[in-house]
């Protein structure tokens, strides 16, 4: 009998030692960048699924039946807001899920992109810190038992973002002010431009939906010469001869890839948010440097 009670006591002690989060909080993030931020704050206490995964574009995303299942089983849904996920409300409605929806960009003063809000607020590291604080608050509200851990995780990650912000500012400060401008077919870097003082100039008369024609390229060459633009990033130009012509006729450096709306896979250049920012600023400063 004594051994029986000792056995019961051992079971009780073992049960008490179980982690508070026997079941991780299921969180759905609308796209890969948010998924990375949630994982950094949530740690092992969350199970994160993303709707728009790496190497995918949220602007043209079409939800799948698997997404309906993810939403239905979620305890929390983290979205960017600012009009970025126009397809989400119908998805949430069709799922029948009751999870709280958290807008990660809450509290950020949006820039304008034409007549609408520019949703790409994460391109400023300072804004990414606001995202992290909003995510921490949302996770803590959804799982109060994990609040202390979420705060500790967020503090560690925010310190990394502080260091990243200094790194970007130091890199840009080394560029002569006259060289801090670039032509890009992206329209996603307004917040980066505003935060760090690099001017992004749209190529005149060129659609971002299709590859520029030879006539378009001639217009870009004239624009580069007139504005003395040191670097050109044209993501939708697949013909290397056109890029070589721009470089040869203007002396501008032709940059590589800039990541704007999503991360890459694990083996890519930008598998995390911090990797993405580092890659972009290195590509820019390399192209804009003397």
Rosetta silent file (secondary structure, phi, psi, omega in degrees, C-alpha in Angstrom):
SEQUENCE: XXXXXXXXXXXXXXXXXXXXXXXXXXXXXXXXXXXXXXXXXXXXXXXXXXXXXXXXXXXXXXXXXXXXXXXXXXXXXXXXXXXXXXXXXXXXXXXXXXXXXXXXXXXXXXXXXXXXXXXXXXXXXXXXXXXXXXXXXXXXXXXXXXXXXXXXXXXXXXXXXXXXXXXXXXXXXXXXXXXXXXXXXXXXXXXXXXXXXXXXXXXXXXXXXXXXXXXXXXXXXXXXXXXXXXXXXXXXXXXXXXXXXXXXXXXXXXXXXXXXXXXXXXXXXXXXXXXXXXXXXXXXXXXXXX
SCORE:     score description
SCORE:     0.000 S_00000001
   1 L     0.000  -40.164 -179.577    0.000    0.000    0.000 S_00000001
   2 H   -62.285  -41.602  178.290    2.839    2.385    0.834 S_00000001
   3 H   -63.258  -34.961  179.893    4.392    1.767   -2.577 S_00000001
   4 H   -61.673  -45.365 -179.586    0.998    2.449   -4.155 S_00000001
   5 H   -69.216  -34.796  175.628    0.800    5.894   -2.519 S_00000001
   6 H   -62.158  -38.747  178.770    4.421    6.630   -3.476 S_00000001
   7 H   -64.204  -42.603  178.165    3.495    5.767   -7.075 S_00000001
   8 H   -62.428  -40.078 -179.347    0.502    8.138   -6.921 S_00000001
   9 H   -64.146  -38.867  178.268    2.738   10.898   -5.554 S_00000001
  10 H   -63.405  -40.984  178.375    5.181   10.417   -8.432 S_00000001
  11 H   -62.098  -43.052 -179.065    2.336   10.719  -10.928 S_00000001
  12 H   -63.423  -42.012  179.355    1.150   13.932   -9.253 S_00000001
  13 H   -64.744  -42.080  179.417    4.649   15.412   -9.331 S_00000001
  14 H   -63.215  -42.447  178.946    5.077   14.476  -12.973 S_00000001
  15 H   -61.855  -39.574  179.659    1.731   16.031  -13.865 S_00000001
  16 H   -67.706  -23.280 -177.842    2.699   19.225  -12.094 S_00000001
  17 H   -84.843   -8.545  179.749    5.920   19.365  -14.093 S_00000001
  18 L   -62.377  143.949  179.164    4.119   19.348  -17.425 S_00000001
  19 L   -63.404  151.698 -179.264    4.483   22.620  -19.331 S_00000001
  20 L   -62.079  -27.970 -177.796    1.617   25.045  -19.129 S_00000001
  21 L  -103.778   70.126  176.051    1.253   24.813  -22.913 S_00000001
  22 L   -61.732  -34.612  176.603    0.555   21.115  -23.406 S_00000001
  23 L  -116.764  117.116  179.170   -1.285   22.179  -26.552 S_00000001
  24 L   -63.565  149.446  175.060    0.288   25.022  -28.562 S_00000001
  25 E   -70.763  127.133  179.872   -1.954   27.901  -29.566 S_00000001
  26 E   -84.346  117.957 -177.777   -2.873   27.497  -33.227 S_00000001
  27 E  -121.244  132.715  173.614   -2.151   30.729  -35.087 S_00000001
  28 E  -107.288  125.413  174.302   -2.757   31.412  -38.761 S_00000001
  29 E  -105.482  141.389 -173.271   -0.687   34.187  -40.367 S_00000001
  30 E   -68.217  -32.293  179.492   -1.855   35.576  -43.672 S_00000001
  31 E  -150.515  172.830 -164.855    1.585   35.512  -45.350 S_00000001
  32 H   -62.204  -37.287 -178.726    5.155   34.389  -44.805 S_00000001
  33 H   -64.197  -45.563  176.928    6.630   37.568  -43.306 S_00000001
  34 H   -62.952  -39.015  178.567    3.955   37.682  -40.602 S_00000001
  35 H   -57.594  -41.023  179.264    4.431   33.954  -39.996 S_00000001
  36 H   -65.732  -42.066  179.067    8.104   34.559  -39.228 S_00000001
  37 H   -63.875  -42.170  179.881    7.308   37.383  -36.793 S_00000001
  38 H   -63.460  -41.269  179.624    4.700   35.249  -35.000 S_00000001
  39 H   -63.364  -37.774  179.658    7.149   32.348  -34.649 S_00000001
  40 H   -67.206  -35.449  179.733    9.769   34.623  -33.117 S_00000001
  41 H   -83.060  -40.842 -174.369    7.331   35.945  -30.519 S_00000001
  42 H   -79.403  -31.285 -178.596    5.374   32.757  -29.886 S_00000001
  43 H    59.171 -142.298 -177.625    8.229   30.266  -29.779 S_00000001
  44 H   -73.664   -9.617 -177.291    7.241   26.730  -28.825 S_00000001
  45 H   -83.852   -3.001  179.026    3.941   27.894  -27.363 S_00000001
  46 E  -127.824  151.894  172.989    2.428   28.480  -30.792 S_00000001
  47 E  -116.833  111.093 -170.312    1.787   26.375  -33.853 S_00000001
  48 E  -104.029  129.592  171.288    1.951   28.700  -36.865 S_00000001
  49 E  -119.454  140.537  176.784    0.410   28.083  -40.264 S_00000001
  50 E  -111.947  144.342  178.113    0.687   30.579  -43.113 S_00000001
  51 E   -80.768  -53.264  177.531   -1.825   30.980  -45.897 S_00000001
  52 E   -99.002  106.120 -172.276    0.498   32.581  -48.464 S_00000001
  53 L   -82.100 -172.745  179.262    3.749   30.702  -48.064 S_00000001
  54 L   -57.914  150.930  177.922    7.333   31.478  -49.123 S_00000001
  55 L    60.658   25.877  178.903    7.964   32.458  -52.749 S_00000001
  56 L  -128.223  157.349 -174.196    4.287   33.380  -53.188 S_00000001
  57 L  -112.076  117.586 -178.651    2.530   36.723  -53.759 S_00000001
  58 H   -66.918  -24.195 -177.887   -0.349   37.710  -51.483 S_00000001
  59 H   -63.372  -34.676 -174.785   -1.583   40.278  -54.014 S_00000001
  60 H  -115.516   21.774 -174.297   -2.694   37.582  -56.467 S_00000001
  61 L   -75.723  140.929  174.327   -3.373   34.767  -54.012 S_00000001
  62 L  -117.614  115.750 -178.869   -6.396   32.480  -54.395 S_00000001
  63 L   -59.131  152.035 -178.801   -7.406   30.662  -51.178 S_00000001
  64 L  -115.128  166.146  175.146   -7.663   26.869  -51.236 S_00000001
  65 H   -57.486  -32.247  177.981   -9.904   24.395  -49.386 S_00000001
  66 H   -64.044  -32.769  178.161   -6.911   23.646  -47.128 S_00000001
  67 H   -66.098  -37.979  177.629   -6.905   27.322  -46.111 S_00000001
  68 H   -59.009  -41.488 -179.948  -10.546   27.050  -45.024 S_00000001
  69 H   -66.558  -41.254  178.631   -9.535   24.179  -42.740 S_00000001
  70 H   -60.574  -46.514 -178.338   -6.611   26.158  -41.293 S_00000001
  71 H   -64.300  -41.506 -177.495   -8.856   29.132  -40.500 S_00000001
  72 H   -62.861  -32.035 -177.008  -11.566   26.931  -38.985 S_00000001
  73 L   -96.351    4.097 -174.397   -9.077   25.365  -36.551 S_00000001
  74 L   -82.354  147.411  171.080   -7.216   28.544  -35.592 S_00000001
  75 L   -93.248  -19.476 -177.998   -7.251   30.175  -32.181 S_00000001
  76 E  -154.272  140.303  176.987   -5.865   33.416  -33.593 S_00000001
  77 E  -121.446  123.259 -178.656   -5.533   34.914  -37.078 S_00000001
  78 E  -108.878  122.001 -178.447   -2.806   37.502  -37.692 S_00000001
  79 E  -125.156  161.718  178.300   -3.178   39.724  -40.764 S_00000001
  80 L   -75.747  -45.048 -173.082   -1.347   42.738  -42.120 S_00000001
  81 L    81.123 -162.942 -177.973   -4.368   44.922  -42.799 S_00000001
  82 L    59.068   29.344  176.653   -4.149   48.175  -44.811 S_00000001
  83 L    79.525   10.782 -174.608   -6.047   46.444  -47.614 S_00000001
  84 L   -72.494  -37.868 -174.379   -3.343   43.816  -48.194 S_00000001
  85 L  -110.161   68.988 -177.697   -5.517   40.712  -47.825 S_00000001
  86 L   -64.082  -20.903 -178.538   -8.617   41.556  -49.853 S_00000001
  87 L   -86.868   -6.761 -171.155   -9.426   37.859  -50.220 S_00000001
  88 H   -74.701  -44.386 -175.519   -9.437   37.148  -46.469 S_00000001
  89 H   -54.530  -43.283  179.245  -12.906   38.240  -45.238 S_00000001
  90 H   -65.376  -36.679  178.765  -14.709   35.805  -47.545 S_00000001
  91 H   -63.461  -45.724  179.640  -12.313   33.025  -46.521 S_00000001
  92 H   -63.052  -41.683 -179.514  -12.966   33.622  -42.817 S_00000001
  93 H   -63.853  -43.375 -178.240  -16.718   33.724  -43.402 S_00000001
  94 H   -70.422  -23.457 -179.333  -16.742   30.475  -45.371 S_00000001
  95 H   -75.448  -26.433 -176.168  -14.641   28.722  -42.707 S_00000001
  96 L    73.283    8.078 -178.139  -17.159   29.366  -39.943 S_00000001
  97 L   -71.835  157.225 -177.005  -14.230   29.906  -37.585 S_00000001
  98 L  -116.089   12.913 -176.021  -14.522   32.060  -34.467 S_00000001
  99 L   -66.452  148.268  175.877  -10.866   33.005  -34.029 S_00000001
 100 E   -71.714  137.042  177.533   -9.972   36.586  -33.168 S_00000001
 101 E   -99.659  125.800 -178.229   -8.460   38.502  -36.086 S_00000001
 102 E  -110.975  127.746  177.358   -5.464   40.662  -35.182 S_00000001
 103 E   -93.674  108.351 -173.134   -4.274   43.467  -37.469 S_00000001
 104 L   -66.880  -24.977 -177.478   -0.497   43.526  -37.064 S_00000001
 105 L   -88.570    6.526 -178.867   -0.126   46.994  -38.599 S_00000001
 106 L   -54.622  130.225  178.578   -2.475   48.608  -36.064 S_00000001
 107 L    96.019   -6.280  178.310   -1.087   51.975  -34.954 S_00000001
 108 L   -91.986  131.389  176.395    1.043   52.598  -38.038 S_00000001
 109 L   -77.708  112.264 -173.461    0.315   55.783  -39.984 S_00000001
 110 L   -74.401  144.581  167.623   -0.019   54.479  -43.561 S_00000001
 111 L   -80.018  170.082  178.684    1.648   56.023  -46.565 S_00000001
 112 E  -102.762  143.330  174.948   -0.384   56.363  -49.758 S_00000001
 113 E  -126.187   92.546 -168.845    0.007   54.191  -52.825 S_00000001
 114 L    70.644 -125.000  179.697   -2.025   56.014  -55.431 S_00000001
 115 L   -95.867   -4.636 -176.782   -5.451   56.560  -53.862 S_00000001
 116 E  -109.555  169.722  174.237   -5.160   53.670  -51.396 S_00000001
 117 E   -70.260  141.240  174.014   -3.093   52.963  -48.304 S_00000001
 118 L   -80.511  117.041 -175.263    0.306   51.432  -48.972 S_00000001
 119 L   -82.356   -7.964 -169.758    0.169   48.075  -47.150 S_00000001
 120 L   -83.297   45.269 -172.420    3.914   47.326  -47.243 S_00000001
 121 H   -64.368  -24.495 -178.063    4.609   48.855  -43.832 S_00000001
 122 H   -65.790  -12.751 -179.147    7.006   46.057  -42.803 S_00000001
 123 H   -69.247  -12.754  168.534    9.643   47.482  -45.173 S_00000001
 124 L   -99.133  125.500 -179.874   10.559   49.876  -42.344 S_00000001
 125 H   -62.615  -33.760  176.000   12.196   47.992  -39.468 S_00000001
 126 H   -59.206  -39.754  176.296   10.692   50.538  -37.081 S_00000001
 127 H   -68.505  -36.898  178.205    7.251   49.490  -38.278 S_00000001
 128 H   -59.179  -32.662  176.584    8.162   45.822  -37.921 S_00000001
 129 H   -65.936  -34.624  175.516    8.743   46.527  -34.225 S_00000001
 130 H   -67.213  -41.335  174.663    5.150   47.775  -33.992 S_00000001
 131 H   -53.496  -48.769 -176.812    4.013   44.554  -35.666 S_00000001
 132 H   -61.494  -43.034  179.088    5.918   42.563  -33.034 S_00000001
 133 H   -63.667  -40.521  177.406    4.370   44.500  -30.137 S_00000001
 134 H   -65.452  -40.138  178.366    0.883   43.970  -31.560 S_00000001
 135 H   -65.218  -43.033  178.466    1.550   40.260  -32.036 S_00000001
 136 H   -59.454  -45.492 -179.743    2.867   39.944  -28.478 S_00000001
 137 H   -63.047  -40.268 -178.836   -0.239   41.623  -27.062 S_00000001
 138 H   -68.120  -42.532  178.391   -2.535   39.422  -29.141 S_00000001
 139 H   -64.376  -40.590 -179.749   -0.792   36.183  -28.147 S_00000001
 140 H   -64.970  -37.586  178.255   -0.850   37.203  -24.484 S_00000001
 141 H   -69.133  -36.521 -179.170   -4.583   37.950  -24.655 S_00000001
 142 H   -76.915  -27.873 -177.889   -5.270   34.613  -26.347 S_00000001
 143 L  -140.292   78.370 -176.523   -3.037   32.650  -23.955 S_00000001
 144 H   -56.667  -30.891 -179.798   -2.538   34.539  -20.653 S_00000001
 145 H   -64.119  -24.508 -179.033   -0.512   31.662  -19.187 S_00000001
 146 H   -98.379    6.452 -172.620    2.156   32.265  -21.803 S_00000001
 147 H   -56.972  -42.838 -177.933    2.248   36.063  -21.469 S_00000001
 148 H   -64.416  -40.870  179.559    5.577   36.208  -19.645 S_00000001
 149 H   -68.528  -39.128  178.234    7.250   33.986  -22.212 S_00000001
 150 H   -62.469  -40.173  179.086    5.782   35.962  -25.110 S_00000001
 151 H   -65.617  -42.454  179.474    7.122   39.167  -23.591 S_00000001
 152 H   -63.509  -44.283  178.273   10.579   37.643  -23.108 S_00000001
 153 H   -62.008  -43.447 -179.352   10.624   36.329  -26.685 S_00000001
 154 H   -63.492  -40.839  179.980    9.462   39.679  -28.031 S_00000001
 155 H   -61.845  -41.124  178.678   12.144   41.552  -26.067 S_00000001
 156 H   -63.862  -44.523 -177.688   14.861   39.320  -27.528 S_00000001
 157 H   -70.528  -38.667  177.992   13.538   39.760  -31.052 S_00000001
 158 H   -62.219  -35.046  176.568   13.028   43.513  -30.675 S_00000001
 159 H   -64.313  -37.951  176.629   16.683   43.819  -29.655 S_00000001
 160 H   -65.672  -38.607  178.649   17.622   42.045  -32.898 S_00000001
 161 H   -69.097  -35.567  174.610   15.417   44.445  -34.853 S_00000001
 162 H   -59.565  -44.830  179.470   17.065   47.420  -33.121 S_00000001
 163 H   -65.323  -38.877  178.761   20.441   46.112  -34.247 S_00000001
 164 H   -64.368  -42.394  179.288   19.096   45.537  -37.765 S_00000001
 165 H   -61.173  -43.227  177.436   17.740   49.091  -37.950 S_00000001
 166 H   -63.436  -39.410  179.715   21.150   50.483  -36.942 S_00000001
 167 H   -60.824  -44.421  179.532   22.803   48.239  -39.523 S_00000001
 168 H   -64.908  -46.659 -178.955   20.570   49.596  -42.304 S_00000001
 169 H   -62.636  -39.242  178.509   21.091   53.222  -41.261 S_00000001
 170 H   -64.545  -39.913 -178.999   24.856   52.755  -41.069 S_00000001
 171 H   -66.131  -42.925 -179.329   24.922   51.189  -44.548 S_00000001
 172 H   -69.537  -35.789 -178.655   22.877   54.010  -46.104 S_00000001
 173 H   -61.595  -24.816 -179.962   24.930   56.688  -44.306 S_00000001
 174 L   -78.536  -11.211  179.139   28.016   55.505  -46.206 S_00000001
 175 L   -87.110  135.846  173.324   26.357   56.352  -49.538 S_00000001
 176 L   -59.125  137.135 -178.071   26.794   59.882  -50.935 S_00000001
 177 H   -51.902  -35.659 -177.635   23.367   61.604  -50.753 S_00000001
 178 H   -68.275  -18.157 -177.887   23.360   62.195  -54.516 S_00000001
 179 H  -100.200    6.010 -176.463   23.578   58.445  -55.149 S_00000001
 180 L   -88.980   53.884  176.969   20.684   57.410  -52.925 S_00000001
 181 E  -147.250  145.147 -173.418   18.176   56.880  -55.728 S_00000001
 182 E  -145.468  142.090  170.807   17.198   53.868  -57.761 S_00000001
 183 E   -88.322  133.412 -179.897   14.755   53.033  -60.541 S_00000001
 184 E  -147.744  139.105  174.857   12.599   50.037  -59.638 S_00000001
 185 L   -77.645   -8.905  173.490    9.502   48.405  -61.068 S_00000001
 186 L   -69.941  146.104  169.068    8.537   47.587  -57.473 S_00000001
 187 L  -120.161   29.874 -171.791    6.018   49.878  -55.820 S_00000001
 188 L  -110.161    8.090 -171.841    6.523   48.224  -52.457 S_00000001
 189 L  -115.257   24.550  179.329    9.398   50.206  -50.946 S_00000001
 190 H   -62.113  -39.162 -179.445    7.772   53.471  -49.935 S_00000001
 191 H   -72.082  -35.842  175.549    8.257   52.798  -46.224 S_00000001
 192 H   -63.625  -43.757  179.623   11.906   51.830  -46.741 S_00000001
 193 H   -61.210  -45.870 -177.904   12.423   55.049  -48.713 S_00000001
 194 H   -66.304  -36.325 -176.127   10.744   57.186  -46.054 S_00000001
 195 H   -78.722  -34.410 -168.475   12.625   55.555  -43.174 S_00000001
 196 H  -121.547   -2.390  171.561   16.119   55.392  -44.644 S_00000001
 197 L    80.494   23.942  171.393   16.331   58.069  -47.320 S_00000001
 198 L  -101.000  127.575 -176.247   16.721   55.995  -50.479 S_00000001
 199 E   -90.165  122.211  176.157   14.581   57.374  -53.309 S_00000001
 200 E  -100.177  122.604 -175.706   12.704   54.779  -55.372 S_00000001
 201 E  -113.935  127.579  179.252   11.725   56.117  -58.796 S_00000001
 202 L   -75.772  139.243  175.636    9.195   54.337  -61.007 S_00000001
 203 L   -67.439  129.987 -174.056   10.243   53.842  -64.643 S_00000001
 204 L   -66.412  130.733  172.273    8.123   56.198  -66.731 S_00000001
 205 L    71.360   16.174 -177.968    5.434   54.587  -68.883 S_00000001
 206 L  -112.809  128.355  177.071    6.324   51.011  -67.946 S_00000001
 207 L   -79.249  141.420  176.327    3.754   48.544  -66.654 S_00000001
 208 L   -81.389   -5.694 -176.098    4.803   46.302  -63.774 S_00000001
 209 L   -87.644  -20.163 -176.554    2.568   43.557  -65.201 S_00000001
 210 L  -139.341  162.807 -178.337    4.574   42.846  -68.372 S_00000001
 211 L   -71.363  136.027  179.979    8.135   42.985  -69.591 S_00000001
 212 L   -60.275  145.159  175.704    9.169   46.391  -70.966 S_00000001
 213 L   -80.533  173.299  176.894    9.466   46.685  -74.737 S_00000001
 214 H   -60.417  -35.173  177.760   12.564   47.983  -76.516 S_00000001
 215 H   -66.547  -41.822  177.106   10.814   51.366  -76.689 S_00000001
 216 H   -59.332  -43.775 -178.955   10.184   51.270  -72.922 S_00000001
 217 H   -62.236  -39.216  177.141   13.848   50.501  -72.328 S_00000001
 218 H   -61.099  -38.599  177.465   14.833   53.498  -74.470 S_00000001
 219 H   -65.978  -39.908  178.177   12.616   55.649  -72.231 S_00000001
 220 H   -64.096  -41.488  179.164   14.224   54.220  -69.096 S_00000001
 221 H   -59.570  -44.284  178.331   17.679   54.954  -70.493 S_00000001
 222 H   -63.698  -39.228 -179.979   16.703   58.576  -71.094 S_00000001
 223 H   -65.959  -43.079  179.867   15.227   58.796  -67.579 S_00000001
 224 H   -62.265  -43.844 -179.859   18.353   57.331  -65.966 S_00000001
 225 H   -64.950  -45.060 -176.147   20.598   59.773  -67.829 S_00000001
 226 H   -66.055  -42.720 -176.302   18.458   62.815  -67.082 S_00000001
 227 H   -91.338   -1.134 -179.523   18.027   62.092  -63.359 S_00000001
 228 L    52.652   54.847 -178.103   21.559   60.666  -62.963 S_00000001
 229 L   -87.160  124.328 -173.436   20.219   57.493  -61.339 S_00000001
 230 L   -77.848  -21.505 -172.833   23.049   55.181  -60.230 S_00000001
 231 E  -145.081  150.997 -178.570   21.156   51.862  -60.128 S_00000001
 232 E  -131.939  126.986  174.490   18.281   50.047  -61.790 S_00000001
 233 E  -120.323  105.250  179.623   16.235   47.145  -60.369 S_00000001
 234 L  -118.769   94.204 -172.944   13.760   45.828  -62.944 S_00000001
 235 L   -67.190  -27.221 -175.028   12.321   42.600  -61.584 S_00000001
 236 L   -95.552   13.496  175.804   10.072   41.927  -64.566 S_00000001
 237 L   -97.028  113.640 -177.328   12.812   42.124  -67.191 S_00000001
 238 L  -101.491  -14.748 -179.917   13.785   38.590  -68.168 S_00000001
 239 L   -87.671  108.365 -176.403   15.806   39.417  -71.287 S_00000001
 240 H   -62.062  -23.563 -179.583   19.383   40.030  -70.106 S_00000001
 241 H   -65.285  -35.094  178.845   20.177   41.907  -73.333 S_00000001
 242 H   -66.682  -41.433  178.856   17.793   44.699  -72.322 S_00000001
 243 H   -66.531  -39.170  178.897   19.472   45.024  -68.930 S_00000001
 244 H   -64.487  -34.204  178.847   22.916   44.989  -70.554 S_00000001
 245 H   -67.296  -42.359  177.721   21.779   47.787  -72.875 S_00000001
 246 H   -59.221  -47.213 -178.234   20.661   49.927  -69.925 S_00000001
 247 H   -63.953  -43.331 -175.987   23.984   49.388  -68.176 S_00000001
 248 H   -67.397  -39.037 -173.852   26.065   50.010  -71.295 S_00000001
 249 H   -87.323  -15.730 -176.270   24.263   53.204  -72.336 S_00000001
 250 H  -118.737  -22.219 -173.918   23.872   54.807  -68.905 S_00000001
 251 L    80.274   -1.814  178.202   26.652   53.508  -66.707 S_00000001
 252 L   -71.651  145.871  175.913   24.002   52.611  -64.115 S_00000001
 253 E   -81.995  139.758  178.182   24.501   49.413  -62.193 S_00000001
 254 E   -94.925  115.445 -176.887   21.910   46.737  -62.702 S_00000001
 255 L   -78.112  174.810  177.524   20.855   45.381  -59.340 S_00000001
 256 L   -91.841 -135.661 -177.067   19.686   41.885  -58.487 S_00000001
 257 L   -95.420  136.555  169.792   16.479   40.852  -56.775 S_00000001
 258 L  -110.499  131.747  179.924   14.716   42.871  -54.095 S_00000001
 259 L   -95.611  130.844 -174.150   12.234   40.982  -51.915 S_00000001
 260 L  -120.895  -53.072 -168.175    9.106   42.895  -51.065 S_00000001
 261 L  -107.074   -0.269 -178.077    5.963   40.883  -50.300 S_00000001
 262 L  -167.778  164.247  178.010    7.216   37.534  -49.093 S_00000001
 263 L   -88.697  171.004  173.225   10.118   35.436  -47.899 S_00000001
 264 L   -95.986  176.983  171.069   11.971   32.743  -49.804 S_00000001
 265 L   -69.067  176.536 -175.720   12.253   29.077  -48.903 S_00000001
 266 L   -56.702  -32.425 -176.057   14.876   27.923  -46.422 S_00000001
 267 L   -92.729    2.568 -179.310   17.575   27.694  -49.109 S_00000001
 268 L   -86.199 -173.966 -177.619   16.809   31.110  -50.615 S_00000001
 269 L   -76.255  -20.321 -171.551   18.286   34.539  -49.949 S_00000001
 270 L  -139.906   65.547 -179.574   15.541   35.622  -47.534 S_00000001
 271 L   -75.931  -14.229  176.728   14.120   32.792  -45.414 S_00000001
 272 L  -131.750  166.736  178.381   13.421   35.168  -42.484 S_00000001
 273 H   -60.288  -45.741 -179.421   12.377   38.803  -42.142 S_00000001
 274 H   -62.543  -41.081  176.153   15.831   39.820  -40.882 S_00000001
 275 H   -61.132  -40.218 -178.779   17.467   37.977  -43.777 S_00000001
 276 H   -62.353  -48.340 -179.654   15.138   39.756  -46.218 S_00000001
 277 H   -62.295  -44.389  179.672   16.002   43.239  -44.928 S_00000001
 278 H   -61.160  -45.202 -179.837   19.729   42.452  -44.927 S_00000001
 279 H   -59.859  -47.769 -177.311   19.586   41.073  -48.459 S_00000001
 280 H   -62.565  -44.836 -175.781   17.702   44.099  -49.786 S_00000001
 281 H   -71.346  -32.466  176.134   19.927   46.704  -48.181 S_00000001
 282 H   -67.733  -41.337  178.835   23.089   44.900  -49.315 S_00000001
 283 H   -63.217  -41.888 -178.799   21.776   44.694  -52.881 S_00000001
 284 H   -67.945  -48.954 -176.406   20.873   48.392  -52.816 S_00000001
 285 H   -68.886  -31.380  176.830   24.098   49.675  -51.272 S_00000001
 286 H   -65.100  -42.622 -178.517   26.193   47.457  -53.561 S_00000001
 287 H   -74.830  -30.722 -176.038   24.430   48.907  -56.615 S_00000001
 288 H   -92.070  -12.874 -178.211   24.432   52.504  -55.354 S_00000001
 289 L   -68.429  161.503 -179.503   27.981   52.578  -54.022 S_00000001
 290 L   -65.316    0.000    0.000   30.770   54.324  -55.916 S_00000001
